[in-house]
Short mmCIF file of C-alpha atoms in Angstrom, two decimals:
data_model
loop_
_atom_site.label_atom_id
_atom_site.label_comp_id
_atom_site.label_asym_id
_atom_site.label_seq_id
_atom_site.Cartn_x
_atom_site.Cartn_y
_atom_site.Cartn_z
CA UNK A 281 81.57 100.82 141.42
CA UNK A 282 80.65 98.20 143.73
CA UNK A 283 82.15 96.34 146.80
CA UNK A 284 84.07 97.61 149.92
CA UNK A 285 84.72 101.26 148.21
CA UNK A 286 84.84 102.49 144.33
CA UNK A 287 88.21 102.53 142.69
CA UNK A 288 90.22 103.82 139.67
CA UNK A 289 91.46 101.08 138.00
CA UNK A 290 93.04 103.14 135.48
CA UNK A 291 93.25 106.91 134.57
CA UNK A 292 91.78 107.74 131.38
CA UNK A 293 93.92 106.20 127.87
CA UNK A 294 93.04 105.08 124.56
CA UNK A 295 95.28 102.13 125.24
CA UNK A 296 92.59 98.93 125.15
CA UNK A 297 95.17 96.45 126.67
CA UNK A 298 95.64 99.06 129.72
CA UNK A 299 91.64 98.06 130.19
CA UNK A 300 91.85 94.78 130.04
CA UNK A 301 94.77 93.88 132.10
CA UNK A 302 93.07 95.91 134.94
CA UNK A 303 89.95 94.05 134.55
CA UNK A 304 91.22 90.43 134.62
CA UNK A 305 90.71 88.91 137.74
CA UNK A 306 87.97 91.18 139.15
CA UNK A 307 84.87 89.61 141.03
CA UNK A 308 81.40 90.24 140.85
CA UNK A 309 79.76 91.10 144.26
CA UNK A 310 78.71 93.96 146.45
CA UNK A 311 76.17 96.63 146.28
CA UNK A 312 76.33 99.37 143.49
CA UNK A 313 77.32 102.70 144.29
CA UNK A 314 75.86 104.82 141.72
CA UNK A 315 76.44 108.21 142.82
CA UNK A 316 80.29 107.81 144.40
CA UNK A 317 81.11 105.81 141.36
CA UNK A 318 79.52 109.00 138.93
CA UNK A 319 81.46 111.45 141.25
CA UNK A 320 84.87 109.46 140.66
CA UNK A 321 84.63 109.24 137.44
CA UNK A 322 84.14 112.65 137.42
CA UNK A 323 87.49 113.36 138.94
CA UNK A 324 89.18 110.70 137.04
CA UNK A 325 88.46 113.04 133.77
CA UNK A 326 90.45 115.82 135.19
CA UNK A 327 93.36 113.67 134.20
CA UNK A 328 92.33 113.10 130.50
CA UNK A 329 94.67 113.89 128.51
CA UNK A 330 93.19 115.80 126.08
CA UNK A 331 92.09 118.69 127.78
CA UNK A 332 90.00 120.11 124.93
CA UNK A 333 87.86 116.93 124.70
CA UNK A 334 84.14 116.27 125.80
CA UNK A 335 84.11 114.70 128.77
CA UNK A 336 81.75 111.81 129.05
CA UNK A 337 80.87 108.86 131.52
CA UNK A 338 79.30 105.28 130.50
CA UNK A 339 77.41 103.89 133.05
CA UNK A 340 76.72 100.06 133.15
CA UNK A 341 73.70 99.59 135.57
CA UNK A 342 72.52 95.94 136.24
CA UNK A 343 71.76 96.40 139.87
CA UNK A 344 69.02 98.45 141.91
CA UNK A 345 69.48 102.09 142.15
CA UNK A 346 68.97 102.65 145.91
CA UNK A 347 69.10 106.61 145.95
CA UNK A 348 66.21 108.88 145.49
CA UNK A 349 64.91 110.79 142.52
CA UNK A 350 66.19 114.22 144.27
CA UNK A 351 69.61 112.80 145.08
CA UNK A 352 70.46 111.62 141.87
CA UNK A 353 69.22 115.09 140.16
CA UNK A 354 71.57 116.54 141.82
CA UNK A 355 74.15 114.43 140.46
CA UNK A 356 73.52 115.01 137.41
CA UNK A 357 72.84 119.36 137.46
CA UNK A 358 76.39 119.55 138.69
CA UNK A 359 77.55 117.06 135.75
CA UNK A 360 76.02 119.25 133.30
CA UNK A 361 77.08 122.23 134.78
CA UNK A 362 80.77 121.45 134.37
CA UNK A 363 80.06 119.93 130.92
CA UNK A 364 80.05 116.13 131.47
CA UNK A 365 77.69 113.95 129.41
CA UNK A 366 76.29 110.56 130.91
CA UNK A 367 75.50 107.32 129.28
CA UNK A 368 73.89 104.21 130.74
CA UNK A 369 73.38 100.86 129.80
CA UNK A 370 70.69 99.69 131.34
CA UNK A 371 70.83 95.67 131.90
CA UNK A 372 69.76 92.83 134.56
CA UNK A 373 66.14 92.15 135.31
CA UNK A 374 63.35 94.75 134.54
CA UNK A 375 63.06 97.37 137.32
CA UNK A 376 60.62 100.22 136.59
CA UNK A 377 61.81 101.65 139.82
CA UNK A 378 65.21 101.67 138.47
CA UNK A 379 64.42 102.91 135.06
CA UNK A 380 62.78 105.89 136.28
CA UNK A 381 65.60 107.54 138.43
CA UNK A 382 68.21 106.95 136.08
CA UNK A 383 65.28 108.58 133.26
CA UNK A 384 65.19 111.52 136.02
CA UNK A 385 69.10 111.47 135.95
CA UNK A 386 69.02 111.82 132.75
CA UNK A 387 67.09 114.66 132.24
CA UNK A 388 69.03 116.31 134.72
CA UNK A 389 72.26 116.02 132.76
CA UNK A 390 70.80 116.02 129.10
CA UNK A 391 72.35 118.87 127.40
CA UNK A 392 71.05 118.94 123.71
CA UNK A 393 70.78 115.51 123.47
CA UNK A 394 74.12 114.67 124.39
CA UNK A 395 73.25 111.89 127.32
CA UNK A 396 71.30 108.26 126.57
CA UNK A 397 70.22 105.74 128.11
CA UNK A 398 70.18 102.11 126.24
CA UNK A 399 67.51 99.89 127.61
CA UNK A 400 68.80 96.27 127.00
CA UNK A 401 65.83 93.61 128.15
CA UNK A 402 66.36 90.62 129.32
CA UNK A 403 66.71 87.55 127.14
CA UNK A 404 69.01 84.93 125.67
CA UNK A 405 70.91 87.23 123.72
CA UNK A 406 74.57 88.77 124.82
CA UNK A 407 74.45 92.17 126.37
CA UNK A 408 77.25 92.31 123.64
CA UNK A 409 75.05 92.14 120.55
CA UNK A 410 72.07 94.22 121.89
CA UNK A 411 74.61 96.92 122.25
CA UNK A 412 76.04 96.65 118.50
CA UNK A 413 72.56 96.84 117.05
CA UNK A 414 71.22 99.58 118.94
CA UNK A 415 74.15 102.43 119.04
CA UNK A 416 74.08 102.87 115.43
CA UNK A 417 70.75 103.75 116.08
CA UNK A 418 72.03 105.94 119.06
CA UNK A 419 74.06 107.80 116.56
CA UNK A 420 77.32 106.08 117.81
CA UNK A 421 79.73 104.54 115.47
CA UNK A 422 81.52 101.43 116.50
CA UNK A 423 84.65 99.77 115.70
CA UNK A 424 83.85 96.13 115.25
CA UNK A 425 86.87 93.70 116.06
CA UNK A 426 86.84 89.41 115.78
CA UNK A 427 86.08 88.52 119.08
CA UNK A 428 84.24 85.38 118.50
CA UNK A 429 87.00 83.11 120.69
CA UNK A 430 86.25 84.82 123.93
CA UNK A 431 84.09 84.02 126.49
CA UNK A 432 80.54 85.29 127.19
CA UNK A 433 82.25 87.38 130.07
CA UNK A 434 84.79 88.80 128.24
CA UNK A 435 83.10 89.16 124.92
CA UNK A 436 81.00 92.13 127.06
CA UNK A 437 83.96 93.69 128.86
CA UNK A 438 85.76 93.83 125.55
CA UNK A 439 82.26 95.64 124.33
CA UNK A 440 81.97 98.20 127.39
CA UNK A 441 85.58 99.15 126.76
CA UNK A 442 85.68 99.36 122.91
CA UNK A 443 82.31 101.71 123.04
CA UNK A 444 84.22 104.32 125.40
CA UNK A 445 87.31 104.14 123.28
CA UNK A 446 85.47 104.63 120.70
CA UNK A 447 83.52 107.66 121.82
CA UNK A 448 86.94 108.95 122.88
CA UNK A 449 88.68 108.20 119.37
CA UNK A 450 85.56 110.20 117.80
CA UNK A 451 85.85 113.37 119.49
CA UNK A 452 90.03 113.41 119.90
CA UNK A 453 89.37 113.21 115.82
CA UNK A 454 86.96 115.96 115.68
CA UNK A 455 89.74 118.61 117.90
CA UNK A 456 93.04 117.27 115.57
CA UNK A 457 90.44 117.93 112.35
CA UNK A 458 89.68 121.45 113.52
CA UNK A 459 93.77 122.06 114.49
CA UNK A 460 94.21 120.83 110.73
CA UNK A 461 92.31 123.29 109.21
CA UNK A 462 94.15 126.00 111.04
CA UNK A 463 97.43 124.53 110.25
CA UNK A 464 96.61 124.67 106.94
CA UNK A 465 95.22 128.53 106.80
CA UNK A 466 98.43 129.44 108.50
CA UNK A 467 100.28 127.38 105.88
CA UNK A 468 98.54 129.44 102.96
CA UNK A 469 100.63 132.47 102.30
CA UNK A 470 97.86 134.16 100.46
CA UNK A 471 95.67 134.34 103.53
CA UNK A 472 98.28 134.93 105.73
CA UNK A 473 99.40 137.91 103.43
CA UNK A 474 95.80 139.02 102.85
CA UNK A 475 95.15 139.03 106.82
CA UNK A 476 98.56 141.22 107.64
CA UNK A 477 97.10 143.51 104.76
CA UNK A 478 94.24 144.26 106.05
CA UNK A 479 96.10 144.49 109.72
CA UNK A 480 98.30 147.19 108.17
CA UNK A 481 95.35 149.72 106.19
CA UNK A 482 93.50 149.60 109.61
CA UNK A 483 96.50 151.12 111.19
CA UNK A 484 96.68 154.26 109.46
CA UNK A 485 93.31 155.36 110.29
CA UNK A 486 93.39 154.65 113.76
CA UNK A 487 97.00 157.09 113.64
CA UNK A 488 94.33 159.56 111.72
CA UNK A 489 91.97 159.75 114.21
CA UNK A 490 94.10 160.45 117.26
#
């Protein structure tokens, strides 16, 4: 999202090591590119492969936002108009300038609650464990993993990439628990019987009528 232009490192996939092989190498520098990255993303989602599934963007913000409050609600209208949530982690050093667009950005996008924003402050702890002690209290449910040999750097990229997997993993479960159900009414004689019944008195009547 930053440097000479914003770039898909990798189309959307449950596969973690996909991620992380992307990742390695990549250098910190540049300025941040909030809305093009947003808008991107967006795109990138059209080749999810789970059609049916919410789409949703995770923002990492440690830089300034340099666009105004107007600009960026415009962003987000059209995300919520074509059903796209937006998260952001919001990291680096305190910036009430900062905070309040991407609170305006917010409230653009929020449909029924389904957009937050995670304020992590600054301090000696890992953005890594502020994360995994606030999104339970988000509502978000996390898959923890041992991570404890990796380094500061990757300890948080590992994080960033779990939580989206994760969020993805959620709601792929919640579609293939709703296809069960159905597979399992169509696999139920009785109420497949009872339903072609009921089909089959209606007929009649209609044949009455005319």
């Amino acid at each position: 999202m930053a440097g000479k232009r914003v770039r898909v490192l990798v189309t959307p996939t449950s596969d973690l090591e996909k991620h992380l092989a992307c990742m390695h190498g990549l250098e910190i520098g540049g300025e941040m590119n909030l809305t093009a990255g947003i808008q991107v993303a967006q795109l990138a989602l059209k080749h999810r492969q789970n059609k049916k599934q919410q789409q949703r963007i995770i923002v990492f913000v440690g830089s300034p936002v340099k666009y105004d409050k107007k600009e960026l609600e415009l962003i987000g209208r059209k995300l919520k108009k074509n059903s796209v949530a937006l998260d952001f982690v919001n990291f680096g050093e305190e910036d009430d300038e900062k905070t309040e667009k991407l609170e305006a950005l917010l409230a653009a996008v929020n449909n029924n609650d389904s957009s937050l924003i995670v304020d992590v402050s600054p301090g000696p702890s890992a953005l890594s464990d502020v994360l995994m002690s606030q999104l339970p209290a988000c509502g978000m449910g996390f898959v923890t993993t041992d991570m404890s040999d990796a380094s500061a750097d990757d300890h948080d990229l590992q994080l960033s990439e779990k939580l989206s997997l994760q969020l993805s993993v959620q709601e792929d479960a919640a579609d293939q628990s709703n296809q069960t159900n159905m597979n399992k009414l169509l696999a139920d004689q009785s109420f497949v019987s009872s339903v072609l019944a009921s089909d089959g008195e209606k007929a009649p009547k209609e044949d009455e009528k005319k």
